[in-house]
Coordinates of C-alpha atoms (C1' of nucleotides) in Angstrom, one line a residue:
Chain A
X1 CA 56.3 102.7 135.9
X2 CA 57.1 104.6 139.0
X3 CA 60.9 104.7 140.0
X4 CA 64.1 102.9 139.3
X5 CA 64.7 100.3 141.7
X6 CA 67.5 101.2 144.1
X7 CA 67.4 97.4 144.9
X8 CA 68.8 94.9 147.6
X9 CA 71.3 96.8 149.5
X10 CA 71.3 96.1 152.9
X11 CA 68.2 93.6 152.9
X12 CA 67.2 92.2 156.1
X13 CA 64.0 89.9 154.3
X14 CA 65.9 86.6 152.6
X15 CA 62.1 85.0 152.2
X16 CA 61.0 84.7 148.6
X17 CA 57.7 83.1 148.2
X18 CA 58.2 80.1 150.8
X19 CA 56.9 79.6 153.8
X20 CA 57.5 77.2 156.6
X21 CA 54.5 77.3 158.5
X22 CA 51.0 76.0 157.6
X23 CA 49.6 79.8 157.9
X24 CA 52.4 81.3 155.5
X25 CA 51.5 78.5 152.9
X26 CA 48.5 79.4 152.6
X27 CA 49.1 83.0 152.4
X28 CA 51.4 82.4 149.9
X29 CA 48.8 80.4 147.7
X30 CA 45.9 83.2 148.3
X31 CA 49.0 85.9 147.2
X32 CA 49.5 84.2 144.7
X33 CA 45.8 83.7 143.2
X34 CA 45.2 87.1 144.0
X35 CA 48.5 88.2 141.9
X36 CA 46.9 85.9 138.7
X37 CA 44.0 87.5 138.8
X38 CA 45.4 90.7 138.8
X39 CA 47.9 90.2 135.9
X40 CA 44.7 88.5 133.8
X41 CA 42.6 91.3 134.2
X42 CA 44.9 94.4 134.7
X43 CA 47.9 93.4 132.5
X44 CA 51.5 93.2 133.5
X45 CA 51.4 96.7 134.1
X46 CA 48.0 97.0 136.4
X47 CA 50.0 93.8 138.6
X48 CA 50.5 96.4 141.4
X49 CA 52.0 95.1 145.0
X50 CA 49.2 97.4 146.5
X51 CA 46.6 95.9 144.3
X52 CA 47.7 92.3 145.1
X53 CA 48.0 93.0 148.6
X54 CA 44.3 94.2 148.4
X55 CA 43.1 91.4 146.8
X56 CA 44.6 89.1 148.7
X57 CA 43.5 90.8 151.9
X58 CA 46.3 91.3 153.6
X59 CA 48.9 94.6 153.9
X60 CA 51.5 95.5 151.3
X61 CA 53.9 95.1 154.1
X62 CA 52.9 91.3 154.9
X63 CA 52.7 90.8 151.0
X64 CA 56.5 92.4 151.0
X65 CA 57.3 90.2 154.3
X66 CA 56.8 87.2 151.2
X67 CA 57.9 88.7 148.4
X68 CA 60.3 91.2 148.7
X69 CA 60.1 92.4 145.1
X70 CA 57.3 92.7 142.5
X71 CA 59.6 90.0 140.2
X72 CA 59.4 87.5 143.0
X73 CA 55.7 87.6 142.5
X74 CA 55.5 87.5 139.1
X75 CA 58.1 84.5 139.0
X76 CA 56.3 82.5 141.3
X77 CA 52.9 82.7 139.8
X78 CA 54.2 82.1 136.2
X79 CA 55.9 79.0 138.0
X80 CA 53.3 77.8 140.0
X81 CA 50.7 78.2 136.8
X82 CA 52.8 76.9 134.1
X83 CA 53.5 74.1 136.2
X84 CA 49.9 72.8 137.2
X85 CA 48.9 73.6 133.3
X86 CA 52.1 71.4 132.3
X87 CA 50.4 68.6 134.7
X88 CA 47.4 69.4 133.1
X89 CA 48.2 68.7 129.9
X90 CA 50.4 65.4 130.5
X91 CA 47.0 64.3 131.7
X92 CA 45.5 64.9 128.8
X93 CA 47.8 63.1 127.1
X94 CA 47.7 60.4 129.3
X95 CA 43.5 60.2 129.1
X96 CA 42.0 57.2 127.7
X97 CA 44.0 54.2 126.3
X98 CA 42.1 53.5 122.9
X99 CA 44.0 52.9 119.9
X100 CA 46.3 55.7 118.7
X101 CA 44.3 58.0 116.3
X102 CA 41.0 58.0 119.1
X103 CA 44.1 59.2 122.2
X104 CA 45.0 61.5 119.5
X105 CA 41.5 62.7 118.8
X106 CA 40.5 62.3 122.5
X107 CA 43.4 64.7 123.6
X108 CA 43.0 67.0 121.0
X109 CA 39.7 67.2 122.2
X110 CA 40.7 68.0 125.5
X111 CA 43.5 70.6 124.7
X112 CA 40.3 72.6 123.2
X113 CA 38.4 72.3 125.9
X114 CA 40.8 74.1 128.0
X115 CA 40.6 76.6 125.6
X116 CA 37.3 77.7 126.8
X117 CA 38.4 79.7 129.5
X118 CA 38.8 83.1 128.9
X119 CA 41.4 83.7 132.5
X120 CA 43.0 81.2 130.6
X121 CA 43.5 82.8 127.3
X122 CA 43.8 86.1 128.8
X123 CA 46.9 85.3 130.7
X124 CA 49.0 83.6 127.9
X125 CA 48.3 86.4 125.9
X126 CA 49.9 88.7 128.6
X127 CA 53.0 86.4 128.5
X128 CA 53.4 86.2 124.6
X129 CA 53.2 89.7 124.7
X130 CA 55.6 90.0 128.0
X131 CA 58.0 87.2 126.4
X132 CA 59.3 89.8 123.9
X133 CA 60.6 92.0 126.7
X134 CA 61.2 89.8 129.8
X135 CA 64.0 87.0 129.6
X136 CA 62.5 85.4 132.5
X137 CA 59.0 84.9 131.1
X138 CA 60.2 83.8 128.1
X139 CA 62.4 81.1 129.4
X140 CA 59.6 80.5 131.7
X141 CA 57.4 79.7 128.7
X142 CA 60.2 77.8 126.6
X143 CA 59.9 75.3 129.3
X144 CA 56.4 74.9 128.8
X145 CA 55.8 74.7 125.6
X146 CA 58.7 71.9 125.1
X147 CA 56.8 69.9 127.5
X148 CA 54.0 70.6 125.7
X149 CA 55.5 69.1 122.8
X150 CA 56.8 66.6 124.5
X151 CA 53.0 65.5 125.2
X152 CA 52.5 65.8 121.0
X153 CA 55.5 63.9 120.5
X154 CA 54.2 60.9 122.5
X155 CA 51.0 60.9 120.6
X156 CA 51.8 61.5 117.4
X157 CA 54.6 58.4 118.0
X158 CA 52.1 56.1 118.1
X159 CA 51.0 57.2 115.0
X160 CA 53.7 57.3 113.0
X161 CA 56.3 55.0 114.5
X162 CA 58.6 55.2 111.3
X163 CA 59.4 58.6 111.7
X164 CA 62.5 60.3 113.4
X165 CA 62.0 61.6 116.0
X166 CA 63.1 65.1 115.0
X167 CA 60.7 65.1 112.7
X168 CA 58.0 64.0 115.4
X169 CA 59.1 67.1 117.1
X170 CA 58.6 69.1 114.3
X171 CA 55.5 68.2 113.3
X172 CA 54.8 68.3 117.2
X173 CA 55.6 72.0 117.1
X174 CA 53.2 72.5 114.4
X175 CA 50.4 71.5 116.2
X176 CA 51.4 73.0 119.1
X177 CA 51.8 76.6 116.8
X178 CA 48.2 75.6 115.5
X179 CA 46.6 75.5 118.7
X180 CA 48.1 78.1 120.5
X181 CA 47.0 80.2 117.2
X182 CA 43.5 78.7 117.6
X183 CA 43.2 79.9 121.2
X184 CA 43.0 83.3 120.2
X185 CA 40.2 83.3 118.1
X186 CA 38.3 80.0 119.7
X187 CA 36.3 80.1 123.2
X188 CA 37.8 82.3 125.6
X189 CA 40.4 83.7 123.5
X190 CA 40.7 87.7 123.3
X191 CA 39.7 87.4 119.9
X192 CA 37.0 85.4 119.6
X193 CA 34.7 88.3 118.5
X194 CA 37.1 88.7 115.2
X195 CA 36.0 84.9 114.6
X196 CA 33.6 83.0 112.5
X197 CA 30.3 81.3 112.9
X198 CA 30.7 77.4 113.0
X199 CA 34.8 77.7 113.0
X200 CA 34.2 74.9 115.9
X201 CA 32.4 72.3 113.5
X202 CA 34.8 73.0 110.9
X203 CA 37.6 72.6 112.9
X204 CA 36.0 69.5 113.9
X205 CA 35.5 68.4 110.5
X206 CA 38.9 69.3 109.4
X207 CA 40.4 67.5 112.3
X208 CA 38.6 63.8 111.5
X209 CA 40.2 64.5 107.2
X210 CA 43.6 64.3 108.7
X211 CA 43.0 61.9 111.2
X212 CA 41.6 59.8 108.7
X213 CA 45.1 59.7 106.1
X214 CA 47.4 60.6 109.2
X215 CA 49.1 57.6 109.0
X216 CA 51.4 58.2 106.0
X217 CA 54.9 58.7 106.1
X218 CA 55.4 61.6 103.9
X219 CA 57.8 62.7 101.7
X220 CA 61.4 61.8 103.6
X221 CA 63.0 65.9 103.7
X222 CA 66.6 66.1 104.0
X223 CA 67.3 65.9 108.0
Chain B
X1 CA 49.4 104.1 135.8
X2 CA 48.5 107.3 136.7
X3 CA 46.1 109.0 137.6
X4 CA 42.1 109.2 136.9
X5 CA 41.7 111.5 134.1
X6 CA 39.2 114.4 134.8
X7 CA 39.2 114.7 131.2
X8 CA 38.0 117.2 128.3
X9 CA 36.2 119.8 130.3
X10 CA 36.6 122.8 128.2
X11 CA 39.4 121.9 126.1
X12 CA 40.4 124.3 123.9
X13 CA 42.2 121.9 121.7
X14 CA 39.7 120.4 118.7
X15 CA 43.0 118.5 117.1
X16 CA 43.0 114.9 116.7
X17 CA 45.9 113.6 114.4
X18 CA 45.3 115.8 111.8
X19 CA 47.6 118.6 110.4
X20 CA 46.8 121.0 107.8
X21 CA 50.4 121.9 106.1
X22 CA 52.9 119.8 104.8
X23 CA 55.1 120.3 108.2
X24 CA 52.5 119.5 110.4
X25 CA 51.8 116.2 108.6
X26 CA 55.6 115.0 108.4
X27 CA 54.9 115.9 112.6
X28 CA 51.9 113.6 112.7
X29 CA 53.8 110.6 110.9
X30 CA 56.6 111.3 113.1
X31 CA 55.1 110.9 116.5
X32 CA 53.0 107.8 115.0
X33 CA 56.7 106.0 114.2
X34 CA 58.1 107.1 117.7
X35 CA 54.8 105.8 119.2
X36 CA 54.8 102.7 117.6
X37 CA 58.4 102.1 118.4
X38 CA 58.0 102.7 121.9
X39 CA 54.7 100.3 122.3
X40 CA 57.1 97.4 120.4
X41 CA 60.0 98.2 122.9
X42 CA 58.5 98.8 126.1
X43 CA 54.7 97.8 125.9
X44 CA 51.4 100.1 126.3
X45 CA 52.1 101.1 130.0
X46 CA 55.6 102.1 128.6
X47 CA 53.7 104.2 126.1
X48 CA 53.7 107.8 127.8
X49 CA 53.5 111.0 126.1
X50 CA 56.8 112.0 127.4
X51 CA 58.5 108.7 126.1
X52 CA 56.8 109.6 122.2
X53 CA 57.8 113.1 122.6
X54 CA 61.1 112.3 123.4
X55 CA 61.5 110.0 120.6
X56 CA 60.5 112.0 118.2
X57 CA 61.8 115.2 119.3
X58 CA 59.7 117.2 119.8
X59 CA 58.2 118.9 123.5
X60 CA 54.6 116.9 125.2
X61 CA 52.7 120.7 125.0
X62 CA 53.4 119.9 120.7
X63 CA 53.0 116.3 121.0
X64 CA 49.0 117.3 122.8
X65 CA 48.5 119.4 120.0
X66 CA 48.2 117.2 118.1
X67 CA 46.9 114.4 119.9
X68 CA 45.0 116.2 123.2
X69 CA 45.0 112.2 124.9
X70 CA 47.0 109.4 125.1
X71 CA 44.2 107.2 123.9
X72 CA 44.2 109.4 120.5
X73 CA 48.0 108.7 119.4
X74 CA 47.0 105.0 120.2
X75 CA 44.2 105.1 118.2
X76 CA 45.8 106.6 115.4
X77 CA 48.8 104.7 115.3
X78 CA 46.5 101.6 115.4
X79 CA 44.4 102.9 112.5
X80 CA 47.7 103.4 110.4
X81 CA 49.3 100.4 111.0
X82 CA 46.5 98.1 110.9
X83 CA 45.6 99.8 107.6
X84 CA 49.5 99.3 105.9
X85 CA 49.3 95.7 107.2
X86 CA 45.9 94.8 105.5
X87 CA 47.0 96.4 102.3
X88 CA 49.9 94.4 102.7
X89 CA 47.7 90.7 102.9
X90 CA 46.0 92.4 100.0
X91 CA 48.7 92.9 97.7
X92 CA 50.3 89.3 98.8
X93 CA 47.5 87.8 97.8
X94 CA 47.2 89.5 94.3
X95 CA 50.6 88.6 93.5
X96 CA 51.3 86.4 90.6
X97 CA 48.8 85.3 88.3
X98 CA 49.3 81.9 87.7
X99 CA 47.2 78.7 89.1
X100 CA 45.0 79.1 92.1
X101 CA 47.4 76.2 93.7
X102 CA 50.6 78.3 93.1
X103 CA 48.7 81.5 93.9
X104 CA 48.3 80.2 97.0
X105 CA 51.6 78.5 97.5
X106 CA 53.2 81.8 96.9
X107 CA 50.8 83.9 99.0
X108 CA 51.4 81.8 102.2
X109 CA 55.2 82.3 101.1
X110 CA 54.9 85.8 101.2
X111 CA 52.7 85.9 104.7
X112 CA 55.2 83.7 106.6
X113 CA 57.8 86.4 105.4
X114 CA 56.1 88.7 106.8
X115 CA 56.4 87.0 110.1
X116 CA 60.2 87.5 110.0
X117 CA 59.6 90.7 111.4
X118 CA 60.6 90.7 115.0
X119 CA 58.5 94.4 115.4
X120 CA 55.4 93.3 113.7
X121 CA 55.4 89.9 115.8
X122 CA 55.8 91.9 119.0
X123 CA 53.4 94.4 118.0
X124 CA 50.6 91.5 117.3
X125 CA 51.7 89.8 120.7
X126 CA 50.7 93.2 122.4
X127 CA 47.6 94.1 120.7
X128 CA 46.3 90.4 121.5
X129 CA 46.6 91.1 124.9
X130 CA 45.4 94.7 124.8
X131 CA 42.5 93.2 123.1
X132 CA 41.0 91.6 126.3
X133 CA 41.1 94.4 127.8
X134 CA 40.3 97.4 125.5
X135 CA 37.6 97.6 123.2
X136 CA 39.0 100.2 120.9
X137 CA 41.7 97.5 120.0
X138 CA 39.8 94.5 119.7
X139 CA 37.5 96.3 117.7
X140 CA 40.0 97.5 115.2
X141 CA 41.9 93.6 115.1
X142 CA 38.5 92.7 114.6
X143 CA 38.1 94.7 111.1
X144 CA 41.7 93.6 110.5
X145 CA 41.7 89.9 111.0
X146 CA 38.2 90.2 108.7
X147 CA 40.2 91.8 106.1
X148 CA 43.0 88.8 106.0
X149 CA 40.2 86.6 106.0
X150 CA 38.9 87.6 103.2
X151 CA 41.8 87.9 101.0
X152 CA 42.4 84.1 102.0
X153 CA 39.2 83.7 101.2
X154 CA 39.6 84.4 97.9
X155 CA 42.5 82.5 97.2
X156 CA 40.8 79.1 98.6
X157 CA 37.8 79.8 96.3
X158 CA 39.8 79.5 93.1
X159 CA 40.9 75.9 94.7
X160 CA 37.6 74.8 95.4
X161 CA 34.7 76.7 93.3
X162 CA 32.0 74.1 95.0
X163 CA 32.4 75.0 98.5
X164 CA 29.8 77.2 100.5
X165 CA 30.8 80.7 101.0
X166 CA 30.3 80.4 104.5
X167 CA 32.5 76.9 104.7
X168 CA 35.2 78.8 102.7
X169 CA 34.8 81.3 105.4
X170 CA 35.6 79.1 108.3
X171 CA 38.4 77.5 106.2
X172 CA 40.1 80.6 106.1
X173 CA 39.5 81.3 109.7
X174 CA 41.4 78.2 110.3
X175 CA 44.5 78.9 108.1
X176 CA 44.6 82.7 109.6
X177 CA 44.5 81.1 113.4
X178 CA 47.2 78.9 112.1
X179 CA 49.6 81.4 111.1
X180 CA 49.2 83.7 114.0
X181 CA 49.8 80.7 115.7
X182 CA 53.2 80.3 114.0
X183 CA 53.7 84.0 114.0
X184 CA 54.8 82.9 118.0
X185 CA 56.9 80.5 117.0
X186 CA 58.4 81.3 113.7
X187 CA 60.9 84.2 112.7
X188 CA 60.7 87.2 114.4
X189 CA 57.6 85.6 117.1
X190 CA 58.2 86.4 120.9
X191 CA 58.9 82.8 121.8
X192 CA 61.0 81.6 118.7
X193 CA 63.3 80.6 121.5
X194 CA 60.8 78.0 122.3
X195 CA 60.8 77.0 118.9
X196 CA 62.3 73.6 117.5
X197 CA 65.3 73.3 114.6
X198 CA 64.3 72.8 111.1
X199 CA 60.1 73.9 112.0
X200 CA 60.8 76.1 108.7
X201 CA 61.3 72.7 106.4
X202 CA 59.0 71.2 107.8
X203 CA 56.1 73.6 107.4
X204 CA 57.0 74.1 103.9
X205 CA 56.5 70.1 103.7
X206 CA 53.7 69.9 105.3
X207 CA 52.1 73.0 103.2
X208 CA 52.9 70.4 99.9
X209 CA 51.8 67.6 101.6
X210 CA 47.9 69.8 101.7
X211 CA 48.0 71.3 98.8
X212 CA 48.8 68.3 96.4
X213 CA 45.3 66.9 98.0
X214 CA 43.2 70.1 98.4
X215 CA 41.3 70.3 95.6
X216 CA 38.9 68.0 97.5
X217 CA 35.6 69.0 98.1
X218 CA 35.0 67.2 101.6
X219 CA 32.3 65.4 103.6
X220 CA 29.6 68.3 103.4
X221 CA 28.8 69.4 107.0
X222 CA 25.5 70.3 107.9
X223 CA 25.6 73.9 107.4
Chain C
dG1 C1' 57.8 80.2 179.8
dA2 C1' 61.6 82.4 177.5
dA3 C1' 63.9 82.8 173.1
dA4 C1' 63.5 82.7 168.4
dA5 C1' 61.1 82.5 164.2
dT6 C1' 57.3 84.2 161.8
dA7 C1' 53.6 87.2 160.7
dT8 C1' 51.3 91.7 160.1
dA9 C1' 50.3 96.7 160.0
dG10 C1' 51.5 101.1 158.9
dG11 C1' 54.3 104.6 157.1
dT12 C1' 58.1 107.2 154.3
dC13 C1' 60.5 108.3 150.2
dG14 C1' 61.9 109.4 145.6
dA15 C1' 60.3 108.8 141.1
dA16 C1' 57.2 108.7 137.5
dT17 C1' 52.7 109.4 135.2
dG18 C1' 48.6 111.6 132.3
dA19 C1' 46.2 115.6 131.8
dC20 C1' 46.3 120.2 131.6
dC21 C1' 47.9 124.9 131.3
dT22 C1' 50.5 129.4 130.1
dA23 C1' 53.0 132.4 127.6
dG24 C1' 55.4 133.1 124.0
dA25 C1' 58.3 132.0 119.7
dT26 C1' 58.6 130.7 114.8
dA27 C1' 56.9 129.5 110.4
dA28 C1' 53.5 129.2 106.5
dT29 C1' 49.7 131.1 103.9
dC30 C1' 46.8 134.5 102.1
Chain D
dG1 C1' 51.3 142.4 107.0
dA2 C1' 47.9 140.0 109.2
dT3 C1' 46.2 135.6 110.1
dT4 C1' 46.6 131.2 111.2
dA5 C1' 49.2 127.0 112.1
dT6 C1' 52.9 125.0 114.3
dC7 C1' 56.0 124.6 118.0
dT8 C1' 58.8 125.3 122.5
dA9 C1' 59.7 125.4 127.3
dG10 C1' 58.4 125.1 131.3
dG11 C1' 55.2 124.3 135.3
dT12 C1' 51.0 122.4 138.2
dC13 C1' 48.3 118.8 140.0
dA14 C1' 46.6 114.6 141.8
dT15 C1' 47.8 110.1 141.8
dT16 C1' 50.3 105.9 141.7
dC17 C1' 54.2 103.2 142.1
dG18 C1' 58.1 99.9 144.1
dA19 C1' 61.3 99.6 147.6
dC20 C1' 62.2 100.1 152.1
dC21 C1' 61.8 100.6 157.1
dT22 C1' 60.2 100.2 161.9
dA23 C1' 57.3 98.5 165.4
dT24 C1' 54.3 95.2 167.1
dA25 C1' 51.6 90.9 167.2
dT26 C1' 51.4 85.9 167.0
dT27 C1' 53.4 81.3 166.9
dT28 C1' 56.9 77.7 167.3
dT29 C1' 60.5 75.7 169.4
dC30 C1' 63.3 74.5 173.0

DNA sequence: GAAAATATAGGTCGAATGACCTAGATAATC
DNA sequence: GATTATCTAGGTCATTCGACCTATATTTTC
């Protein structure tokens, strides 16, 4: 944590993260793999301009000349990430279009999957643990996990047309908690050595059980 | 992040946590508090000696004699944390004696409280990403998350005697990834702005909903 | 082809860090 | 009273950091 930031005075550099020509795009899109990396591997605290700049082959100057800041940076690659994993999980969503409980099964399916990958795991770790401490990353992630719901929501609709919807977002919300609490311990997650042998079959197996009943009502709770 | 450390070449300094009188002791638990604080508030890069000896109040020169490294005060503060939080599962899980269904019912009760905790949840977010990244805390969430298994563990046995040891394991791995999973979410969790209104009713429905069933032995997996 | 926009390299600066050290003061214990 | 434990206050050192700046290439655009 080297100095306080004696910010944006005078400020010649307006550029933050766009560019207009074809070269600056794609200088922009190698900065900002380069910065993911970094933050997977190194923490929000290894994420160093000179590192990025490094990575990304280029000078901390040029890196600067995009990204006056080291917030700009982080704010685009959160945004640029969260977004293609948003897409990412609408299309799971979307997969297939069997009846309800085999979309539901098929997409749960799928959200595992992605699981798997340990950049993957890595980085939403870092931004749980960043969330607590940075407004931006948290809003950042408030917006992704509601459309991550949203996703649920659609699926679990089909299932259970009766409900209310609030309820469908609750319940939503609970499997969304489930998962993201799975992908520490499952595939790539940073825990997966504190796990259990077979935890994937029995997940499996405890997954088809509820499918099986899911399509009760349940007891109607005061709204 | 600082420099390379051209560590412990003669070192005349053998201490490593430990005090031998009273004072020294009270010192020891002091710095651990201010450590922990600190990693809570401003994350492990904004762990540095100076910051913990600060806090506490005393000078860095005291704060190495008792802890020579930065590594050792997070060790230790690990170790003692870790250690208050396990006995902590334990004893919530030996509370009441009544049926295994309202054992349970009240031990899951008491863990979600636990979650109210805006520190602990913060803490946890931080270790989990730490954990990717250093052994010496994955190893030590490792032996902790085994710990919470197994008091789950036991609680599940009373419900269902005829299970496999190893299924009951894997069971519990599953409601443990669950309510880290919530720990995000819920109470004092990074992202409870993410959260949705009325999750808390709905859990505690959904908890009824499985217990009033659970008793079930299930389709036996090949194991 | 000239003017303007864009891209890039290199360097400076103040601030902060972890590890280490010295020299001495104060307190507890035997 | 001597021994050990505890503690303070300061400083050194090599290193890293983010922000900032200037000068120069390279492209676009007109």
């Amino acid at each position: 944590m080297p100095r306080a930031p004696r910010r944006k005075l005078p400020s010649a550099k307006p550029r933050e993260g766009t560019a207009v020509h074809a070269k600056g795009t794609e200088r922009v899109e190698s900065i900002l793999d380069a910065a993911t990396d970094t933050l997977i591997e190194d923490g929000h605290a290894g994420l160093t301009l000179r590192r990025v700049a490094q990575r990304a082959g280029l000078s901390v100057g040029n890196l600067q000349y995009y990204f006056p800041a080291k917030q700009d940076v982080v704010r685009a690659l959160l945004a640029r990430y969260l977004e293609v994993a948003s897409r990412r999980v609408r299309s799971r969503v979307e997969e297939g279009g069997r009846a309800p409980v085999e979309r539901l099964r098929r997409a749960l399916e799928a959200l595992l999957e992605d699981q798997e990958s340990p950049r993957h795991c890595q980085l939403f770790a870092e931004l749980w643990a960043l969330a607590g401490r940075d407004a931006m990353v948290s809003d950042a992630l408030t917006v992704f996990y509601a459309g991550f719901r949203a996703g649920i929501v659609e699926l679990l609709r089909e299932l259970a047309p009766g409900l209310a919807p609030s309820r469908l977002e609750r319940r939503a919300a609970l499997v969304v908690a489930f998962l993201e609490g799975l992908s520490l311990f499952r595939g790539g997650g940073t825990l997966r050595a504190a796990s259990v042998p077979g935890l994937e079959q029995e997940l499996r197996a405890v997954l088809e059980e509820v499918l099986e009943g899911v399509p009760r009502a349940g007891a109607r709770p005061r709204d």
